[in-house]
Coordinates of C-alpha atoms in Angstrom, one line a residue:
M10 CA 32.6 73.0 -14.7
L11 CA 33.0 69.7 -16.6
P12 CA 31.2 67.5 -14.1
V13 CA 28.3 69.9 -14.0
F14 CA 28.1 69.9 -17.8
L15 CA 28.3 66.1 -17.9
T16 CA 25.5 65.8 -15.3
F17 CA 23.3 68.2 -17.2
S18 CA 24.1 66.2 -20.4
A19 CA 23.0 62.9 -18.8
L20 CA 19.7 64.4 -17.6
T21 CA 19.1 65.9 -21.1
L22 CA 19.7 62.5 -22.8
I23 CA 17.4 60.8 -20.3
T24 CA 14.7 63.5 -20.8
C25 CA 15.0 63.0 -24.6
G26 CA 14.1 59.3 -24.1
L27 CA 17.5 57.5 -24.0
M28 CA 17.7 54.6 -21.6
I29 CA 19.1 55.7 -18.2
G30 CA 21.8 53.0 -18.3
V31 CA 22.9 53.9 -21.8
A32 CA 23.0 57.7 -21.0
A33 CA 25.0 57.1 -17.9
A34 CA 27.4 54.9 -19.8
L35 CA 28.0 57.4 -22.6
V36 CA 28.6 60.3 -20.2
S37 CA 30.8 58.1 -18.0
I38 CA 33.0 57.4 -21.1
I39 CA 33.4 61.1 -21.8
G40 CA 34.1 61.8 -18.2
G41 CA 36.6 59.0 -18.1
M42 CA 38.4 60.3 -21.1
A43 CA 38.8 63.7 -19.3
L44 CA 39.8 62.0 -16.0
F45 CA 42.4 59.5 -17.2
G46 CA 43.6 61.5 -20.3
D47 CA 43.6 58.4 -22.4
P48 CA 40.8 59.0 -24.9
F49 CA 41.7 56.2 -27.3
G50 CA 43.3 53.6 -25.1
A51 CA 42.0 50.7 -23.1
R52 CA 42.2 52.4 -19.7
V53 CA 38.9 54.2 -19.8
P54 CA 36.6 51.2 -20.6
M55 CA 38.6 49.1 -18.2
M56 CA 38.2 51.6 -15.3
I57 CA 34.5 52.2 -16.0
S58 CA 33.9 48.4 -16.0
R59 CA 35.7 48.1 -12.7
F60 CA 33.7 51.0 -11.2
A61 CA 30.5 49.3 -12.4
I62 CA 31.3 45.8 -11.2
D63 CA 32.6 47.0 -7.8
R64 CA 29.2 48.4 -7.0
I65 CA 27.0 45.5 -8.2
D66 CA 29.3 42.9 -6.6
N67 CA 27.4 43.2 -3.3
F68 CA 25.6 40.5 -1.4
L69 CA 22.8 43.0 -0.4
L70 CA 21.8 43.4 -4.1
L71 CA 20.8 39.7 -4.2
A72 CA 17.7 40.8 -2.3
V73 CA 16.5 42.8 -5.4
P74 CA 15.6 39.9 -7.7
F75 CA 14.0 38.0 -4.9
F76 CA 11.7 40.8 -3.9
I77 CA 10.8 41.4 -7.5
L78 CA 9.9 37.8 -7.9
A79 CA 7.9 37.7 -4.6
G80 CA 5.9 40.7 -5.8
R81 CA 5.2 39.1 -9.2
L82 CA 4.2 35.8 -7.6
M83 CA 1.8 37.6 -5.2
N84 CA 0.2 39.4 -8.2
T85 CA -0.4 36.4 -10.4
G86 CA -1.2 33.9 -7.7
G87 CA -4.4 35.4 -6.4
V88 CA -2.9 37.0 -3.2
T89 CA -3.7 40.6 -4.2
V90 CA -7.3 39.9 -4.9
R91 CA -7.8 38.2 -1.5
L92 CA -5.9 41.0 0.2
F93 CA -8.1 43.8 -1.3
D94 CA -11.3 41.9 -0.6
F95 CA -10.5 41.6 3.1
V96 CA -9.6 45.3 3.6
A97 CA -12.6 46.4 1.5
V98 CA -15.0 44.5 3.7
L99 CA -13.5 46.1 6.8
V100 CA -14.2 49.7 5.6
Q101 CA -17.3 48.9 3.7
P102 CA -19.7 50.9 6.0
L103 CA -17.6 54.1 5.6
R104 CA -18.4 56.8 3.1
G105 CA -15.9 56.3 0.2
G106 CA -14.8 53.0 1.9
L107 CA -13.1 51.7 -1.2
G108 CA -10.8 54.7 -1.1
Y109 CA -9.6 53.7 2.4
A110 CA -9.3 50.1 1.2
N111 CA -7.2 51.2 -1.7
V112 CA -4.6 52.8 0.7
M113 CA -4.8 50.0 3.2
A114 CA -4.3 47.3 0.6
S115 CA -1.3 49.1 -0.9
F116 CA 0.2 49.6 2.6
V117 CA 0.1 45.8 3.3
F118 CA 1.2 44.9 -0.2
A119 CA 4.2 47.2 0.1
G120 CA 5.4 44.9 2.9
M121 CA 5.6 42.1 0.4
S122 CA 7.0 43.7 -2.8
G123 CA 8.9 46.9 -2.0
S124 CA 7.9 48.3 -5.4
A125 CA 5.4 51.0 -6.6
T126 CA 5.2 49.5 -10.1
A127 CA 4.3 46.0 -8.7
D128 CA 1.6 47.7 -6.6
V129 CA -0.1 49.6 -9.4
V130 CA 0.2 46.7 -11.9
G131 CA -1.2 44.1 -9.4
L132 CA -3.5 45.9 -7.1
G133 CA -4.2 48.9 -9.4
S134 CA -6.4 47.0 -11.9
I135 CA -8.3 45.3 -9.1
E136 CA -8.9 48.5 -7.2
M137 CA -10.0 50.5 -10.3
K138 CA -12.4 47.7 -11.3
A139 CA -14.0 47.6 -7.9
M140 CA -14.4 51.4 -7.6
R141 CA -15.8 51.7 -11.1
S142 CA -18.4 49.0 -10.5
N143 CA -19.5 50.8 -7.3
G144 CA -20.0 54.2 -9.0
Y145 CA -16.9 56.0 -7.8
P146 CA -15.8 59.0 -10.0
E147 CA -13.0 58.1 -12.4
G148 CA -10.7 60.9 -11.2
F149 CA -11.0 60.1 -7.5
S150 CA -10.4 56.4 -8.1
A151 CA -7.4 57.0 -10.3
G152 CA -5.9 59.6 -7.9
V153 CA -6.0 57.4 -4.8
T154 CA -4.8 54.3 -6.8
A155 CA -1.8 56.1 -8.1
A156 CA -0.9 57.9 -4.8
S157 CA -1.3 54.8 -2.7
S158 CA 1.4 53.0 -4.8
L159 CA 3.9 55.5 -3.4
L160 CA 3.9 53.4 -0.2
G161 CA 5.6 50.6 -2.1
P162 CA 9.1 52.1 -2.1
V163 CA 8.6 53.5 1.5
I164 CA 7.3 50.6 3.6
P165 CA 10.0 47.9 4.2
P166 CA 11.1 45.8 2.4
S167 CA 12.1 48.6 0.0
I168 CA 14.3 48.1 -3.1
V169 CA 15.1 51.8 -3.1
L170 CA 16.4 51.6 0.5
I171 CA 18.5 48.6 -0.3
A172 CA 20.1 50.6 -3.1
Y173 CA 20.8 53.5 -0.7
A174 CA 22.2 51.1 1.9
V175 CA 24.7 49.8 -0.7
Q176 CA 25.8 53.3 -1.8
A177 CA 26.0 54.9 1.7
E178 CA 27.2 51.8 3.5
Q179 CA 24.4 51.9 6.0
S180 CA 22.5 49.1 7.6
V181 CA 19.5 47.8 5.7
A182 CA 17.8 46.6 8.9
T183 CA 18.1 50.1 10.4
L184 CA 16.8 51.8 7.3
F185 CA 13.8 49.4 7.1
L186 CA 13.0 50.1 10.8
A187 CA 13.4 53.9 10.2
A188 CA 10.9 53.8 7.3
I189 CA 8.1 52.2 9.3
V190 CA 6.8 55.4 11.1
P191 CA 7.0 57.7 8.0
G192 CA 5.3 55.0 6.0
I193 CA 2.4 54.7 8.4
L194 CA 2.1 58.5 8.7
L195 CA 2.1 59.0 5.0
A196 CA -0.7 56.4 4.6
A197 CA -2.7 58.2 7.3
C198 CA -2.3 61.5 5.5
F199 CA -3.6 60.0 2.3
M200 CA -6.6 58.5 4.1
V201 CA -7.4 61.9 5.6
W202 CA -7.5 63.4 2.1
V203 CA -9.7 60.4 1.0
A204 CA -12.1 61.2 3.9
L205 CA -12.3 64.9 2.9
E206 CA -12.8 64.1 -0.8
S207 CA -15.4 61.4 0.0
R208 CA -17.5 63.9 1.9
R209 CA -17.1 66.6 -0.8
L210 CA -18.1 64.2 -3.6
K211 CA -20.8 62.6 -1.5
L212 CA -19.5 59.1 -2.2
P213 CA -21.6 56.1 -1.3
A214 CA -21.3 54.2 2.0
G215 CA -21.9 50.5 2.1
S216 CA -23.8 48.4 4.5
W217 CA -22.3 46.7 7.6
P218 CA -20.9 43.3 6.7
S219 CA -22.0 40.2 8.5
G220 CA -19.7 38.5 10.9
R221 CA -19.6 35.5 8.6
E222 CA -18.5 37.5 5.6
V223 CA -15.7 39.1 7.6
R224 CA -14.5 35.7 8.9
I225 CA -14.5 34.3 5.4
K226 CA -12.5 37.2 3.9
A227 CA -10.1 37.1 6.9
L228 CA -9.4 33.4 6.5
H229 CA -8.6 34.0 2.8
A230 CA -6.3 36.9 3.6
I231 CA -4.7 35.8 6.9
L232 CA -1.7 34.1 5.3
P233 CA -0.7 36.9 3.0
L234 CA -1.1 39.4 5.9
L235 CA 1.6 37.4 7.8
T236 CA 4.2 38.1 5.0
P237 CA 5.5 41.5 6.3
G238 CA 5.6 40.2 9.8
I239 CA 7.6 37.1 8.8
I240 CA 10.1 39.3 6.9
L241 CA 10.6 41.9 9.6
A242 CA 10.5 39.5 12.5
G243 CA 13.1 37.3 10.9
I244 CA 15.4 40.3 10.2
Y245 CA 15.1 41.9 13.6
G246 CA 15.0 38.5 15.4
G247 CA 18.4 37.7 13.9
I248 CA 17.0 34.6 12.1
F249 CA 18.0 35.8 8.6
T250 CA 19.6 38.7 6.9
P251 CA 17.6 41.1 4.6
T252 CA 18.9 39.2 1.6
E253 CA 17.8 35.9 3.1
A254 CA 14.5 37.5 4.0
A255 CA 13.9 38.2 0.3
A256 CA 14.5 34.5 -0.5
V257 CA 12.1 33.5 2.3
A258 CA 9.5 35.9 0.9
V259 CA 9.8 34.1 -2.5
L260 CA 9.4 30.7 -0.9
Y261 CA 6.4 31.8 1.2
A262 CA 4.7 33.4 -1.9
L263 CA 5.4 30.2 -3.9
L264 CA 3.8 28.0 -1.2
L265 CA 0.8 30.3 -0.9
T266 CA 0.1 30.6 -4.6
T267 CA 0.9 26.9 -5.5
F268 CA -0.4 24.8 -2.6
V269 CA -2.8 27.0 -0.7
Y270 CA -4.6 29.0 -3.4
R271 CA -3.6 26.7 -6.3
E272 CA -3.5 29.5 -8.8
M273 CA 0.1 29.0 -9.8
N274 CA 1.3 26.3 -12.3
W275 CA 4.6 25.6 -13.9
R276 CA 3.8 27.6 -17.0
T277 CA 2.9 30.7 -15.0
F278 CA 5.9 30.2 -12.6
L279 CA 8.3 30.0 -15.5
A280 CA 6.8 33.1 -17.1
E281 CA 7.3 35.0 -13.8
L282 CA 10.9 33.8 -13.6
K283 CA 11.5 35.1 -17.1
G284 CA 9.9 38.4 -16.3
T285 CA 12.0 38.7 -13.1
A286 CA 15.2 37.9 -15.0
L287 CA 14.4 40.6 -17.5
D288 CA 13.5 43.2 -14.8
T289 CA 16.6 42.3 -12.8
A290 CA 18.9 42.5 -15.8
T291 CA 17.6 45.9 -16.7
L292 CA 17.8 47.2 -13.2
M293 CA 21.3 45.8 -12.6
F294 CA 22.6 47.3 -15.9
I295 CA 21.2 50.7 -14.7
I296 CA 22.7 50.3 -11.2
A297 CA 26.1 49.3 -12.8
M298 CA 26.3 52.2 -15.2
T299 CA 24.9 54.9 -12.8
S300 CA 27.3 53.7 -10.2
A301 CA 30.2 54.2 -12.6
F302 CA 28.9 57.6 -13.5
G303 CA 28.7 58.5 -9.8
V304 CA 32.4 57.4 -9.2
I305 CA 33.5 59.4 -12.3
M306 CA 31.7 62.5 -11.0
L307 CA 33.2 62.0 -7.6
R308 CA 36.7 61.9 -9.0
L309 CA 36.1 64.9 -11.2
G310 CA 35.2 66.9 -8.1
L311 CA 31.5 67.4 -8.5
P312 CA 30.7 66.8 -4.8
Q313 CA 33.3 69.3 -3.6
A314 CA 31.9 71.9 -6.1
M315 CA 28.4 71.3 -4.8
V316 CA 29.6 71.7 -1.2
G317 CA 31.0 75.0 -2.1
I318 CA 27.8 76.1 -3.9
V319 CA 25.6 75.0 -1.0
V320 CA 27.8 76.7 1.7
G321 CA 27.7 79.9 -0.4
I322 CA 23.9 79.8 -0.2
S323 CA 23.5 78.9 3.5
E324 CA 25.2 77.2 6.4
N325 CA 21.9 76.4 8.2
P326 CA 21.5 72.6 8.0
T327 CA 17.7 72.9 7.8
I328 CA 17.8 75.3 4.9
V329 CA 20.4 73.1 3.2
M330 CA 18.1 70.0 3.6
F331 CA 15.2 71.9 2.0
L332 CA 17.5 72.9 -0.9
M333 CA 18.3 69.2 -1.2
L334 CA 14.6 68.5 -1.3
V335 CA 14.1 70.8 -4.2
V336 CA 17.0 69.0 -6.1
W337 CA 15.5 65.6 -5.3
L338 CA 12.0 66.7 -6.5
L339 CA 13.5 68.0 -9.8
V340 CA 15.6 65.0 -10.4
G341 CA 12.7 62.7 -9.7
C342 CA 10.8 64.3 -12.6
F343 CA 13.4 63.0 -15.0
M344 CA 14.9 59.8 -13.5
A345 CA 13.6 56.7 -11.8
Q346 CA 14.2 56.6 -8.1
T347 CA 16.6 53.7 -7.8
P348 CA 19.1 55.0 -10.4
A349 CA 18.7 58.5 -9.0
I350 CA 19.5 57.4 -5.5
I351 CA 22.6 55.5 -6.8
I352 CA 23.9 58.5 -8.7
L353 CA 23.1 61.1 -6.0
T354 CA 24.2 59.3 -2.9
P355 CA 27.9 59.4 -3.4
I356 CA 27.7 63.0 -4.8
L357 CA 25.7 64.3 -1.9
M358 CA 27.4 62.4 1.0
P359 CA 30.1 65.1 1.3
I360 CA 27.3 67.7 1.8
A361 CA 25.7 65.5 4.4
D362 CA 29.0 65.1 6.2
R363 CA 29.7 68.8 6.0
F364 CA 26.5 69.7 7.7
G365 CA 26.3 66.8 10.1
F366 CA 23.2 65.1 8.7
D367 CA 22.2 61.8 10.2
M368 CA 22.7 59.4 7.2
I369 CA 19.6 57.3 8.1
H370 CA 17.4 60.4 8.3
F371 CA 19.0 61.7 5.1
G372 CA 18.4 58.5 3.2
I373 CA 14.8 58.2 4.2
V374 CA 14.0 61.8 3.2
M375 CA 15.9 61.4 -0.1
A376 CA 14.1 58.1 -0.9
M377 CA 10.7 59.5 -0.2
A378 CA 11.4 62.7 -2.2
L379 CA 12.6 60.8 -5.2
T380 CA 9.6 58.5 -5.0
I381 CA 7.3 61.5 -5.7
G382 CA 8.8 61.4 -9.2
L383 CA 6.7 58.3 -9.9
L384 CA 3.7 60.7 -10.1
T385 CA 5.3 63.5 -12.1
P386 CA 5.9 63.8 -15.8
P387 CA 7.9 63.2 -18.0
V388 CA 9.0 59.9 -16.3
G389 CA 6.0 59.2 -13.9
M390 CA 6.2 55.4 -14.2
V391 CA 3.2 54.9 -12.0
L392 CA 1.1 57.1 -14.2
Y393 CA 2.0 55.3 -17.4
A394 CA 1.5 51.9 -15.7
L395 CA -1.9 52.9 -14.4
R396 CA -2.9 54.2 -17.8
K397 CA -2.0 50.8 -19.3
V398 CA -3.8 48.6 -16.7
A399 CA -6.8 50.8 -16.0
D400 CA -7.2 52.7 -19.3
V401 CA -7.3 56.2 -17.7
P402 CA -6.1 59.1 -19.8
L403 CA -2.9 60.7 -18.8
A404 CA -4.5 64.2 -18.7
I405 CA -6.8 63.0 -16.0
L406 CA -4.0 61.3 -14.1
F407 CA -1.8 64.4 -14.1
R408 CA -4.6 66.4 -12.7
V409 CA -5.9 64.1 -10.0
V410 CA -2.5 63.2 -8.5
M411 CA -1.6 66.8 -7.7
P412 CA -3.2 67.0 -4.3
Y413 CA -1.4 63.8 -3.3
I414 CA 1.9 65.3 -4.5
V415 CA 1.3 68.4 -2.4
I416 CA 0.5 66.2 0.6
A417 CA 3.6 64.1 0.2
V418 CA 5.9 67.2 -0.2
L419 CA 4.4 68.8 3.0
F420 CA 4.8 65.5 4.8
I421 CA 8.5 65.2 3.7
S422 CA 9.0 68.8 4.9
L423 CA 7.7 67.7 8.3
L424 CA 10.2 64.9 8.4
I425 CA 13.0 67.4 7.7
L426 CA 11.8 69.6 10.6
V427 CA 11.2 66.7 12.9
P428 CA 13.9 64.0 12.2
Q429 CA 12.9 62.1 15.3
L430 CA 9.9 60.8 13.3
V431 CA 12.5 58.8 11.4
T432 CA 15.2 58.1 14.0
A433 CA 13.1 57.3 17.1
L434 CA 12.3 53.7 16.3
P435 CA 15.9 52.7 15.4
Y436 CA 17.1 54.4 18.6
A437 CA 14.4 52.6 20.6
F438 CA 15.6 49.2 19.3
G439 CA 19.3 50.1 19.8
L440 CA 20.1 49.9 16.0
H441 CA 21.2 53.5 15.6

């Protein structure tokens, strides 16, 4: 009963606006007092500190600040503008072409940053400006811009999948490979909806671009387009580890923005380093405290209690996975996806073991389900970021993202029913 109460208390504190890391720390202290029976001694803070440090003392987590910095450099160094211009000219003749360009640009940029927030802050303002200037409805533009940013945490490299790999002790390379097919299919689903909405709203179609225009845009964008290929080829070719790949991404972004496009100077670079340090410090504090919370809950018996509850409801693995989907969707409404996956993974692993779930399939489905929380209140970080960069009222954003949320939930349901969509590629490459 106590671990359930503590978990509910943590979610309540977070919903009321307390920082996730602080809420996790406070609840961990209370749980530690009950666990160690030493409420006023030094053992509780010492053990919580050890639990926290043990989780963040991991070589894989070094990839996180590097990917954050790579995304920031791409945003400020002119890469995102050139990327969007190129994909926009390719789909220019189609009705609602900028909607397709929106999804395609986010798909490619996801392979550079691994973050939805970096996508909406960098590409979002560019996409909204282009769609407004071409007479696209505000709701349609905001909806597709917000939804396409969900591809950031799905397409490798993904910060969320790195966090899951650390907690579940799974291969980052295998998780990255497993996420490729779901990411492509989710982008395709969004583009189908864009096509239907474009026809319903009678959006404009542009003229066919000249060959010269396409060549110029392609030359400007060809080097950024190589970034995902360099990262993935290096990882699966055995040239470097995922962590080293993140460092390579930073070096490549720095070379592009400084020597090729010449839009990065020392002042801007130092500002991005400062921003990356702040983002990393915040994220690592959250990871440390939520990891400690997860260990405390594990020792208090929350996973075992949850196994008993789930078994009491059903012993059908498919039904259990759908129950997990409901839990993930609810948690995603109140907690950012990286802390959520750090807390939930050790708690839910006994359930996964009990029902024989494939941990790669389980991780991809959980990551994608928690990502939907980026579009749902009260957290909805993508919505708040888009309101800031594009000046779109939250009331409009909440309304226009609903079709994309439904599409994403239906697609995740398909992944649950057909796990081969996740596992086929890793099996084909002999990584699973």
